[in-house]
Short mmCIF file of C-alpha atoms in Angstrom, two decimals:
data_model
loop_
_atom_site.label_atom_id
_atom_site.label_comp_id
_atom_site.label_asym_id
_atom_site.label_seq_id
_atom_site.Cartn_x
_atom_site.Cartn_y
_atom_site.Cartn_z
CA MET A 776 114.22 -37.45 -35.08
CA LYS A 777 116.53 -38.87 -37.96
CA HIS A 778 117.83 -35.42 -38.26
CA LEU A 779 117.96 -34.54 -34.49
CA ASN A 780 121.57 -34.15 -33.42
CA ALA A 781 121.24 -32.37 -30.23
CA ILE A 782 118.26 -31.18 -28.15
CA THR A 783 118.39 -27.24 -27.94
CA LYS A 784 114.61 -26.44 -27.65
CA ILE A 785 112.60 -27.48 -24.57
CA SER A 786 109.00 -27.27 -23.42
CA PHE A 787 107.85 -27.72 -19.95
CA ILE A 788 104.61 -29.30 -18.96
CA GLY A 789 104.42 -28.27 -15.16
CA SER A 790 105.93 -25.11 -13.56
CA GLY A 791 106.73 -26.38 -10.14
CA ASN A 792 110.19 -26.85 -8.33
CA VAL A 793 111.46 -29.51 -10.65
CA ALA A 794 110.41 -27.62 -13.90
CA SER A 795 111.80 -24.30 -12.43
CA HIS A 796 115.30 -25.48 -11.36
CA LEU A 797 115.67 -27.77 -14.59
CA ALA A 798 114.64 -24.68 -16.75
CA GLY A 799 117.31 -22.25 -14.80
CA ALA A 800 119.86 -24.90 -15.24
CA PHE A 801 119.11 -25.40 -18.98
CA ILE A 802 119.20 -21.68 -19.72
CA SER A 803 122.39 -21.21 -17.93
CA SER A 804 123.88 -23.87 -20.24
CA GLY A 805 122.82 -21.95 -23.32
CA LEU A 806 119.63 -23.86 -24.23
CA GLU A 807 116.34 -22.35 -24.98
CA VAL A 808 113.10 -22.91 -23.01
CA THR A 809 110.38 -22.61 -25.62
CA GLU A 810 107.10 -22.97 -24.01
CA VAL A 811 105.36 -23.85 -20.69
CA TYR A 812 102.23 -25.10 -19.86
CA SER A 813 100.48 -25.10 -16.57
CA PRO A 814 96.91 -25.91 -15.31
CA ASN A 815 97.53 -22.91 -13.05
CA ASN A 816 97.72 -19.89 -15.27
CA GLU A 817 99.40 -17.53 -12.82
CA HIS A 818 102.12 -20.16 -12.16
CA ALA A 819 102.64 -20.29 -15.88
CA GLN A 820 102.99 -16.47 -16.14
CA LYS A 821 105.45 -16.35 -13.56
CA PHE A 822 107.56 -19.20 -15.00
CA ALA A 823 107.38 -17.56 -18.63
CA LYS A 824 108.50 -14.44 -17.24
CA LYS A 825 111.27 -15.94 -15.42
CA TYR A 826 112.59 -18.15 -18.25
CA SER A 827 111.62 -15.91 -21.13
CA CYS A 828 109.30 -18.43 -22.79
CA GLY A 829 105.91 -18.67 -24.36
CA ILE A 830 102.98 -19.82 -22.64
CA ALA A 831 100.65 -22.84 -24.19
CA THR A 832 97.11 -22.31 -22.55
CA THR A 833 96.00 -25.69 -23.18
CA LEU A 834 98.08 -29.07 -23.54
CA LYS A 835 96.72 -29.46 -27.12
CA ALA A 836 97.97 -25.99 -27.89
CA LEU A 837 101.43 -26.83 -27.13
CA ASN A 838 103.98 -26.29 -30.01
CA THR A 839 104.36 -29.51 -31.70
CA SER A 840 108.02 -28.62 -33.12
CA THR A 841 109.96 -28.47 -29.92
CA GLU A 842 112.66 -31.06 -29.58
CA LEU A 843 112.04 -32.08 -25.95
CA TYR A 844 108.69 -32.02 -23.74
CA ILE A 845 109.33 -32.51 -20.28
CA ILE A 846 106.59 -33.36 -18.12
CA ALA A 847 107.12 -32.32 -14.57
CA VAL A 848 103.92 -32.77 -12.87
CA PRO A 849 102.82 -34.62 -9.71
CA ASP A 850 103.61 -38.46 -10.12
CA THR A 851 99.85 -39.41 -10.30
CA LYS A 852 99.09 -36.90 -12.99
CA VAL A 853 102.05 -38.20 -15.49
CA GLU A 854 99.99 -40.62 -17.36
CA ALA A 855 96.88 -38.48 -17.87
CA VAL A 856 99.03 -35.56 -19.09
CA ALA A 857 100.96 -37.67 -21.62
CA LYS A 858 97.90 -38.91 -23.15
CA GLU A 859 96.38 -35.37 -23.60
CA LEU A 860 99.48 -34.16 -25.51
CA PRO A 861 99.24 -33.35 -28.96
CA GLY A 862 101.26 -35.62 -31.35
CA VAL A 863 104.76 -34.38 -31.23
CA GLU A 864 107.84 -35.33 -33.24
CA GLY A 865 110.11 -34.50 -30.21
CA ILE A 866 111.10 -36.57 -27.34
CA VAL A 867 108.63 -36.63 -24.26
CA VAL A 868 110.02 -37.38 -20.88
CA HIS A 869 108.70 -37.47 -17.28
CA THR A 870 110.72 -36.62 -14.32
CA SER A 871 109.13 -38.70 -11.60
CA GLY A 872 111.06 -41.34 -9.53
CA ILE A 873 108.26 -43.83 -9.08
CA THR A 874 106.62 -43.96 -12.50
CA SER A 875 107.64 -46.49 -14.94
CA MET A 876 108.95 -45.19 -18.32
CA ASN A 877 106.29 -47.03 -20.13
CA THR A 878 103.61 -45.04 -18.42
CA ILE A 879 104.20 -42.53 -21.26
CA SER A 880 104.84 -45.20 -23.96
CA ASN A 881 101.92 -43.90 -26.33
CA GLU A 882 104.43 -41.36 -27.34
CA LYS A 883 106.69 -41.67 -30.48
CA TYR A 884 110.05 -41.07 -28.69
CA PHE A 885 110.07 -41.05 -25.03
CA GLY A 886 111.99 -41.44 -21.75
CA VAL A 887 112.65 -40.45 -18.27
CA PHE A 888 114.69 -37.46 -17.00
CA TYR A 889 114.99 -37.69 -13.25
CA PRO A 890 117.02 -35.47 -11.19
CA LEU A 891 117.81 -36.94 -7.89
CA GLN A 892 117.61 -33.95 -5.68
CA THR A 893 115.30 -32.13 -3.52
CA PHE A 894 114.12 -28.97 -4.93
CA THR A 895 112.71 -25.91 -3.09
CA LEU A 896 110.90 -22.92 -4.93
CA GLY A 897 112.78 -19.78 -4.35
CA ARG A 898 115.82 -21.59 -3.19
CA GLU A 899 118.92 -21.38 -5.34
CA LEU A 900 120.72 -24.75 -5.86
CA ASP A 901 123.52 -25.43 -8.28
CA ILE A 902 122.60 -28.89 -9.59
CA SER A 903 125.99 -29.67 -11.32
CA ASP A 904 126.63 -32.24 -8.77
CA SER A 905 123.25 -33.68 -8.58
CA PRO A 906 122.71 -37.07 -10.30
CA VAL A 907 120.49 -37.17 -13.45
CA CYS A 908 119.11 -40.53 -14.06
CA ILE A 909 118.25 -41.26 -17.75
CA GLU A 910 115.99 -43.83 -19.47
CA ALA A 911 115.04 -43.80 -23.06
CA SER A 912 112.94 -45.64 -25.60
CA ASP A 913 115.80 -46.23 -28.15
CA GLU A 914 119.48 -45.80 -28.22
CA ASN A 915 119.26 -42.47 -30.24
CA VAL A 916 116.88 -41.05 -27.61
CA LEU A 917 119.23 -42.18 -24.79
CA LYS A 918 122.12 -40.54 -26.58
CA LEU A 919 120.47 -37.10 -26.99
CA LEU A 920 119.10 -37.35 -23.30
CA LYS A 921 122.64 -38.17 -22.00
CA GLU A 922 124.23 -35.43 -23.94
CA LEU A 923 121.59 -32.98 -22.50
CA ALA A 924 122.02 -34.08 -19.04
CA SER A 925 125.78 -33.66 -19.13
CA LYS A 926 125.10 -30.05 -19.85
CA ILE A 927 123.82 -29.47 -16.53
CA SER A 928 125.25 -32.19 -14.40
CA ASN A 929 128.52 -34.07 -14.02
CA SER A 930 126.67 -37.14 -12.77
CA VAL A 931 124.60 -38.56 -15.39
CA HIS A 932 123.51 -42.44 -15.13
CA GLU A 933 121.62 -44.75 -17.14
CA ILE A 934 118.82 -46.00 -14.54
CA ASN A 935 115.87 -48.43 -15.46
CA SER A 936 112.40 -47.90 -14.10
CA GLU A 937 112.90 -50.57 -11.52
CA GLN A 938 116.24 -49.21 -10.30
CA ARG A 939 114.68 -45.72 -10.25
CA ARG A 940 111.87 -46.95 -8.04
CA LEU A 941 114.30 -48.15 -5.54
CA LEU A 942 116.39 -45.12 -5.69
CA HIS A 943 113.27 -42.99 -5.05
CA LEU A 944 112.34 -45.03 -1.94
CA ALA A 945 115.89 -44.89 -0.67
CA ALA A 946 115.78 -40.96 -1.29
CA VAL A 947 112.52 -40.85 0.76
CA MET A 948 114.56 -42.31 3.54
CA VAL A 949 117.48 -39.96 3.47
CA ASN A 950 115.56 -37.10 2.37
CA ASN A 951 112.05 -37.01 3.96
CA PHE A 952 112.65 -38.99 6.97
CA THR A 953 115.73 -37.31 7.96
CA ASN A 954 113.88 -34.04 7.74
CA HIS A 955 111.25 -35.53 9.98
CA LEU A 956 113.97 -36.14 12.50
CA TYR A 957 115.03 -32.69 12.22
CA TYR A 958 111.46 -31.55 12.71
CA SER A 959 111.05 -34.09 15.74
CA ALA A 960 114.46 -32.44 17.21
CA GLU A 961 113.04 -29.01 16.60
CA GLN A 962 109.83 -29.92 18.36
CA PHE A 963 111.39 -31.43 21.33
CA LEU A 964 113.90 -28.49 21.88
CA ASN A 965 111.00 -25.76 21.45
CA GLU A 966 109.08 -27.55 24.05
CA ASN A 967 111.86 -27.27 26.30
CA GLU A 968 112.59 -23.33 25.29
CA LEU A 969 115.83 -24.35 23.40
CA ASP A 970 116.44 -23.53 19.66
CA LEU A 971 117.31 -25.99 16.75
CA ASP A 972 120.17 -23.29 16.02
CA LEU A 973 122.30 -25.12 18.50
CA LEU A 974 121.94 -28.31 16.33
CA ARG A 975 122.37 -26.80 12.92
CA PRO A 976 126.08 -27.14 12.67
CA LEU A 977 125.76 -30.88 13.86
CA ILE A 978 123.02 -31.52 11.31
CA LEU A 979 125.38 -30.13 8.56
CA GLU A 980 128.49 -32.16 9.69
CA THR A 981 126.50 -35.44 9.97
CA ALA A 982 125.65 -35.07 6.29
CA ARG A 983 129.12 -33.81 5.27
CA LYS A 984 130.74 -36.85 7.06
CA VAL A 985 129.06 -39.50 4.87
CA GLN A 986 130.07 -37.66 1.76
CA ASP A 987 133.46 -39.46 2.34
CA ILE A 988 132.90 -42.46 4.26
CA SER A 989 130.23 -45.08 4.75
CA PRO A 990 127.39 -44.29 7.37
CA ALA A 991 128.38 -47.76 8.84
CA ASP A 992 131.76 -46.36 9.87
CA SER A 993 130.46 -42.98 10.83
CA GLN A 994 127.73 -44.28 13.13
CA THR A 995 128.23 -43.04 16.90
CA GLY A 996 126.11 -42.61 19.95
CA PRO A 997 124.70 -44.35 23.09
CA ALA A 998 123.28 -47.27 20.90
CA LYS A 999 126.38 -47.72 18.78
CA ARG A 1000 128.52 -48.07 21.97
CA ASN A 1001 125.66 -50.27 23.80
CA ASP A 1002 125.64 -47.61 26.35
CA LEU A 1003 122.31 -48.86 28.11
CA SER A 1004 122.55 -46.58 31.12
CA THR A 1005 122.33 -43.43 28.55
CA ILE A 1006 119.55 -45.16 26.57
CA GLN A 1007 117.52 -45.84 29.80
CA LYS A 1008 117.94 -42.00 30.96
CA HIS A 1009 116.74 -41.09 27.51
CA MET A 1010 113.75 -43.02 27.54
CA GLU A 1011 112.70 -41.70 31.00
CA MET A 1012 113.15 -38.25 29.58
CA LEU A 1013 110.74 -39.06 26.61
CA ASN A 1014 107.98 -40.40 28.97
CA GLU A 1015 105.70 -37.74 28.06
CA ASN A 1016 106.68 -37.52 24.42
CA THR A 1017 105.16 -40.58 22.87
CA GLU A 1018 105.98 -39.87 19.10
CA PHE A 1019 109.58 -39.10 20.06
CA GLN A 1020 109.65 -42.08 22.17
CA LYS A 1021 108.51 -44.51 19.52
CA LEU A 1022 111.23 -43.03 17.20
CA TYR A 1023 113.79 -43.34 19.81
CA GLN A 1024 112.75 -46.79 20.64
CA LEU A 1025 112.80 -48.12 17.06
CA MET A 1026 116.18 -46.37 15.99
CA THR A 1027 117.84 -47.62 19.18
CA ASP A 1028 116.80 -51.18 18.73
CA GLN A 1029 117.81 -51.24 15.20
CA ILE A 1030 121.43 -49.73 16.03
CA LEU A 1031 121.82 -52.20 18.94
CA LYS A 1032 120.74 -55.00 16.74
CA LYS A 1033 123.31 -54.10 14.04
CA TYR A 1034 126.25 -53.57 16.11
CA HIS A 1035 125.71 -55.80 19.31
CA GLU A 1036 123.84 -58.94 18.43
CA MET B 581 142.27 -18.44 41.14
CA LYS B 582 141.86 -14.81 42.30
CA HIS B 583 144.91 -13.99 40.22
CA LEU B 584 143.79 -16.09 37.15
CA ASN B 585 142.93 -13.65 34.31
CA ALA B 586 142.59 -15.97 31.37
CA ILE B 587 143.28 -19.76 30.67
CA THR B 588 146.37 -20.32 28.66
CA LYS B 589 147.69 -23.54 29.48
CA ILE B 590 145.53 -26.76 29.30
CA SER B 591 145.80 -30.45 30.30
CA PHE B 592 143.80 -33.09 28.67
CA ILE B 593 142.40 -36.30 30.52
CA GLY B 594 141.35 -38.62 27.63
CA SER B 595 143.02 -38.46 24.09
CA GLY B 596 139.91 -39.27 21.86
CA ASN B 597 137.94 -37.55 19.45
CA VAL B 598 136.79 -34.75 21.57
CA ALA B 599 140.06 -34.19 23.21
CA SER B 600 141.93 -34.26 19.84
CA HIS B 601 139.68 -31.73 18.14
CA LEU B 602 139.55 -29.24 21.15
CA ALA B 603 143.44 -29.55 21.41
CA GLY B 604 143.80 -28.92 17.92
CA ALA B 605 141.41 -25.90 18.04
CA PHE B 606 143.15 -24.41 21.19
CA ILE B 607 146.71 -24.72 19.68
CA SER B 608 145.45 -23.06 16.51
CA SER B 609 144.39 -20.20 18.80
CA GLY B 610 147.75 -19.63 20.32
CA LEU B 611 146.92 -21.74 23.67
CA GLU B 612 149.14 -24.13 25.11
CA VAL B 613 148.47 -27.92 25.72
CA THR B 614 150.46 -28.72 28.80
CA GLU B 615 149.87 -32.51 29.27
CA VAL B 616 147.67 -35.30 28.57
CA TYR B 617 146.71 -38.48 30.40
CA SER B 618 145.39 -41.52 29.01
CA PRO B 619 144.62 -45.00 30.23
CA ASN B 620 145.98 -46.11 26.78
CA ASN B 621 149.83 -45.36 26.67
CA GLU B 622 149.91 -45.52 23.02
CA HIS B 623 147.09 -43.13 22.55
CA ALA B 624 148.69 -40.76 25.07
CA GLN B 625 151.99 -40.85 22.97
CA LYS B 626 150.19 -40.33 19.65
CA PHE B 627 148.42 -37.38 21.20
CA ALA B 628 151.40 -35.74 22.86
CA LYS B 629 153.53 -36.15 19.68
CA LYS B 630 150.66 -34.32 17.75
CA TYR B 631 150.11 -31.53 20.04
CA SER B 632 153.67 -31.24 21.47
CA CYS B 633 152.71 -31.79 24.99
CA GLY B 634 153.86 -33.89 27.96
CA ILE B 635 152.46 -37.01 29.22
CA ALA B 636 151.22 -37.86 32.61
CA THR B 637 151.45 -41.67 33.24
CA THR B 638 148.87 -41.66 35.94
CA LEU B 639 146.06 -39.30 37.04
CA LYS B 640 147.94 -38.64 40.13
CA ALA B 641 151.13 -37.67 38.20
CA LEU B 642 149.38 -34.78 36.31
CA ASN B 643 150.98 -31.39 36.72
CA THR B 644 148.86 -29.53 39.49
CA SER B 645 149.78 -25.86 38.18
CA THR B 646 147.98 -26.16 34.87
CA GLU B 647 144.84 -23.58 34.55
CA LEU B 648 142.33 -25.84 33.05
CA TYR B 649 141.97 -29.60 33.03
CA ILE B 650 139.48 -31.13 30.47
CA ILE B 651 138.16 -34.46 31.28
CA ALA B 652 137.15 -35.92 27.81
CA VAL B 653 136.40 -39.48 28.57
CA PRO B 654 133.47 -41.67 28.14
CA ASP B 655 130.22 -40.44 30.03
CA THR B 656 130.24 -43.15 32.48
CA LYS B 657 133.88 -42.62 33.42
CA VAL B 658 133.69 -38.85 34.17
CA GLU B 659 133.01 -39.13 37.91
CA ALA B 660 135.64 -41.78 38.81
CA VAL B 661 138.19 -39.77 36.78
CA ALA B 662 137.40 -36.71 38.54
CA LYS B 663 137.56 -38.34 42.07
CA GLU B 664 141.32 -39.70 41.20
CA LEU B 665 142.56 -36.30 40.19
CA PRO B 666 145.03 -34.73 42.37
CA GLY B 667 144.22 -31.68 44.17
CA VAL B 668 144.54 -29.01 41.84
CA GLU B 669 144.05 -25.22 41.91
CA GLY B 670 143.03 -24.92 38.19
CA ILE B 671 139.48 -25.53 36.80
CA VAL B 672 138.26 -28.85 35.93
CA VAL B 673 135.62 -29.40 33.25
CA HIS B 674 134.09 -32.36 31.62
CA THR B 675 132.90 -32.40 28.07
CA SER B 676 129.81 -34.73 28.46
CA GLY B 677 126.43 -33.71 27.20
CA ILE B 678 124.51 -36.20 29.57
CA THR B 679 126.62 -35.84 32.70
CA SER B 680 125.57 -33.24 35.24
CA MET B 681 128.04 -30.48 36.26
CA ASN B 682 127.76 -31.65 39.86
CA THR B 683 129.24 -34.94 39.16
CA ILE B 684 132.62 -33.28 39.33
CA SER B 685 131.67 -30.92 42.39
CA ASN B 686 134.45 -32.64 44.52
CA GLU B 687 136.78 -30.31 42.46
CA LYS B 688 137.54 -26.75 43.74
CA TYR B 689 136.59 -25.01 40.54
CA PHE B 690 134.59 -26.82 37.88
CA GLY B 691 132.43 -26.59 34.94
CA VAL B 692 131.29 -28.21 31.69
CA PHE B 693 132.86 -27.38 28.29
CA TYR B 694 130.50 -29.39 25.76
CA PRO B 695 131.15 -28.89 22.08
CA LEU B 696 127.90 -29.74 20.47
CA GLN B 697 129.42 -31.53 17.47
CA THR B 698 130.14 -34.91 16.00
CA PHE B 699 134.00 -35.52 15.88
CA THR B 700 135.68 -38.31 13.80
CA LEU B 701 139.26 -39.29 14.51
CA GLY B 702 141.45 -38.21 11.54
CA ARG B 703 138.63 -35.87 9.98
CA GLU B 704 139.55 -32.27 10.01
CA LEU B 705 136.79 -30.03 11.05
CA ASP B 706 136.87 -26.33 11.63
CA ILE B 707 134.80 -26.01 14.69
CA SER B 708 134.55 -22.22 14.76
CA ASP B 709 130.67 -22.52 13.91
CA SER B 710 130.05 -25.34 16.25
CA PRO B 711 128.24 -24.45 19.64
CA VAL B 712 130.27 -24.80 22.80
CA CYS B 713 127.93 -25.05 25.82
CA ILE B 714 129.57 -23.63 29.08
CA GLU B 715 128.50 -24.30 32.56
CA ALA B 716 130.52 -23.16 35.48
CA SER B 717 130.66 -23.45 39.43
CA ASP B 718 130.93 -19.53 39.92
CA GLU B 719 130.87 -16.40 37.90
CA ASN B 720 134.53 -16.25 37.69
CA VAL B 721 134.89 -19.73 36.26
CA LEU B 722 132.06 -18.97 33.78
CA LYS B 723 133.82 -15.82 32.71
CA LEU B 724 137.01 -17.68 32.11
CA LEU B 725 135.31 -20.64 30.22
CA LYS B 726 133.40 -18.36 28.02
CA GLU B 727 136.35 -16.30 27.08
CA LEU B 728 138.30 -19.49 26.51
CA ALA B 729 135.48 -20.86 24.36
CA SER B 730 135.13 -17.69 22.21
CA LYS B 731 138.80 -18.17 21.19
CA ILE B 732 137.75 -21.29 19.22
CA SER B 733 134.09 -20.80 18.47
CA ASN B 734 131.68 -17.91 17.41
CA SER B 735 128.72 -19.71 19.05
CA VAL B 736 129.23 -19.95 22.92
CA HIS B 737 126.24 -20.54 25.09
CA GLU B 738 125.66 -20.59 28.84
CA ILE B 739 123.65 -24.01 29.16
CA ASN B 740 122.86 -25.48 32.37
CA SER B 741 122.84 -29.40 33.12
CA GLU B 742 119.10 -29.92 32.58
CA GLN B 743 119.37 -27.90 29.21
CA ARG B 744 122.42 -29.74 28.29
CA ARG B 745 120.74 -33.31 28.82
CA LEU B 746 117.92 -32.31 26.52
CA LEU B 747 120.37 -30.96 23.83
CA HIS B 748 122.03 -34.13 24.08
CA LEU B 749 119.10 -36.21 23.34
CA ALA B 750 117.95 -34.04 20.34
CA ALA B 751 121.73 -34.41 19.24
CA VAL B 752 121.15 -38.08 19.16
CA MET B 753 118.09 -37.63 17.07
CA VAL B 754 119.72 -35.39 14.19
CA ASN B 755 123.08 -37.10 14.25
CA ASN B 756 122.91 -40.85 15.31
CA PHE B 757 119.43 -41.54 14.17
CA THR B 758 119.96 -39.54 10.84
CA ASN B 759 123.06 -41.58 10.20
CA HIS B 760 121.02 -44.74 10.74
CA LEU B 761 118.57 -43.64 8.12
CA TYR B 762 121.76 -42.91 5.91
CA TYR B 763 122.96 -46.59 6.76
CA SER B 764 119.66 -48.26 6.16
CA ALA B 765 119.39 -46.53 2.68
CA GLU B 766 122.81 -47.83 1.73
CA GLN B 767 121.89 -51.30 2.65
CA PHE B 768 118.93 -51.18 0.70
CA LEU B 769 120.67 -49.75 -2.13
CA ASN B 770 123.35 -52.28 -1.80
CA GLU B 771 120.99 -55.13 -1.77
CA ASN B 772 119.62 -53.99 -5.05
CA GLU B 773 123.13 -53.22 -6.46
CA LEU B 774 122.95 -49.52 -6.45
CA ASP B 775 125.26 -47.15 -4.89
CA LEU B 776 124.78 -44.50 -2.04
CA ASP B 777 126.84 -42.17 -4.23
CA LEU B 778 123.64 -41.57 -5.99
CA LEU B 779 122.27 -40.12 -2.88
CA ARG B 780 125.12 -38.27 -1.36
CA PRO B 781 124.20 -34.85 -2.98
CA LEU B 782 120.53 -35.29 -1.84
CA ILE B 783 121.74 -36.00 1.85
CA LEU B 784 123.86 -32.98 1.69
CA GLU B 785 121.29 -30.68 0.20
CA THR B 786 118.75 -31.95 2.78
CA ALA B 787 120.92 -30.80 5.62
CA ARG B 788 121.76 -27.38 3.99
CA LYS B 789 118.15 -26.56 3.50
CA VAL B 790 117.36 -26.62 7.01
CA GLN B 791 120.24 -24.43 7.87
CA ASP B 792 118.10 -21.50 6.56
CA ILE B 793 114.50 -22.61 7.21
CA SER B 794 112.53 -24.80 9.76
CA PRO B 795 112.26 -28.44 9.08
CA ALA B 796 108.48 -27.95 9.26
CA ASP B 797 108.79 -25.92 6.00
CA SER B 798 111.15 -28.21 4.05
CA GLN B 799 109.27 -31.33 4.64
CA THR B 800 108.33 -32.97 1.45
CA GLY B 801 107.41 -36.54 0.08
CA PRO B 802 104.55 -38.96 -0.24
CA ALA B 803 103.53 -38.58 3.47
CA LYS B 804 103.63 -34.91 3.44
CA ARG B 805 101.54 -34.74 0.40
CA ASN B 806 99.07 -37.54 1.56
CA ASP B 807 100.10 -39.65 -1.50
CA LEU B 808 98.68 -42.93 -0.31
CA SER B 809 98.96 -44.65 -3.53
CA THR B 810 102.91 -44.08 -3.49
CA ILE B 811 103.24 -45.09 0.22
CA GLN B 812 101.21 -48.41 -0.56
CA LYS B 813 103.68 -49.00 -3.42
CA HIS B 814 106.60 -48.36 -1.06
CA MET B 815 105.35 -50.61 1.63
CA GLU B 816 104.93 -53.42 -0.92
CA MET B 817 108.53 -52.98 -2.32
CA LEU B 818 109.60 -53.39 1.44
CA ASN B 819 107.91 -56.48 2.15
CA GLU B 820 111.10 -58.47 2.60
CA ASN B 821 112.96 -55.87 4.34
CA THR B 822 111.29 -55.91 7.85
CA GLU B 823 113.76 -53.41 9.62
CA PHE B 824 113.41 -50.76 6.71
CA GLN B 825 109.56 -51.57 6.67
CA LYS B 826 109.30 -50.85 10.32
CA LEU B 827 111.25 -47.24 9.79
CA TYR B 828 109.09 -46.57 6.88
CA GLN B 829 106.01 -47.24 8.58
CA LEU B 830 106.55 -45.14 11.69
CA MET B 831 107.96 -42.06 9.92
CA THR B 832 105.18 -42.11 7.52
CA ASP B 833 102.54 -42.49 10.20
CA GLN B 834 104.26 -39.47 12.05
CA ILE B 835 104.34 -37.36 9.16
CA LEU B 836 100.77 -38.11 8.06
CA LYS B 837 99.67 -37.60 11.46
CA LYS B 838 101.22 -34.09 11.61
CA TYR B 839 100.22 -32.72 8.23
CA HIS B 840 96.82 -34.51 7.54
CA GLU B 841 94.86 -35.05 10.89
#
């Protein structure tokens, strides 16, 4: 490590969405993906073909001279995977939002490389604007990880495990829950023989708007303007749709409370 | 009306977000905004200056020879405003999602011109991709309104009052409630000395993703993958944040129910 000035060779443990998108971004930046390990051999082969890298058939078989090992596996498996790795001289990081860095402190050099974005297999995405949250076991590892992240993103942040855990929770809110609202709206429209296409431009503009301004300033709608008559009509329209009505009630109560109490 | 082949001159009743954005789009398409009426004289003057049109100081003073009158006022005021209009030969439309067309059936020719988008004063927005929902009192009015809408949007739809009411409710869900989630996340981050900037790229990508695919296919997160351990950790983190915890609980329950029951 004393002689490691930059990370140029990277191995992946895991071949899912996060691994694929990171590998693609690294290669575009001129870095080398050395090897991949995946418990699913078919996935490993597909990944290896796409990113022109080797395959380790077991964790123990991983090449031990790579400079960086990225554990991009489901959160619950990070710890077990790290413990099964062969002893390596390179840096080992995980990519999990909710997992403490110290979960992999059995490694010699370790850290976290957490891209704060939603990745979909098969969907191209320029991650240069996506934040990458970095945490590291020592100053040298921190410097190397920051430099690496800067090659693929304009938004690199040093974030500790506690902050990352909070960010991950907030990300669930703006990503998973927002998507559930989209889904609920689609269900409701389909039940009434209408199509979500009519709302797609609105969905996009709603997200674009808060790129520039605070969500508090962009709030609109019946609850924001204390329009109890419209709220009453909406609640009646939802009488036979319990799930949607519960969402409507809670959201409306919270917006009314914020702006009119 | 028999001799009206196209709408070229338009008067606005109301000078808020919807009126401003429509006026701007009409003028860009080579149409003329003739006049504006607003109960707030200062707003009327600002609007008249921006769109180079005249001002009617009262509803009764409106020029009666305009081809289209667009009532773009708060939902609850549409009916009263329509009743106060002078007798006109042109078409009168409102722009309200939740208001039935027949609310203004005292007019000779009437209809609805509902742009399904969120408008913010001072924020430029190309509305050519935004749906415009049209309803009309007769076939000729329908034809004229459709032609007009096609000049400013590529997405023109004939939608009746009942469908529009449903669309409006679904729009509240994907716009107002989504924005409330953004707001809740911002509050939560700020309480923990973190900034929403870290989530803005995620917010945008979440909305972009469902432009191409169904929200059911883009759902991710702890509830989607039945990750009860992460959900438990999140609930504990939210112990002192009741509002946020209620949102988390309801959303999570609904997602779990959909994918794991």
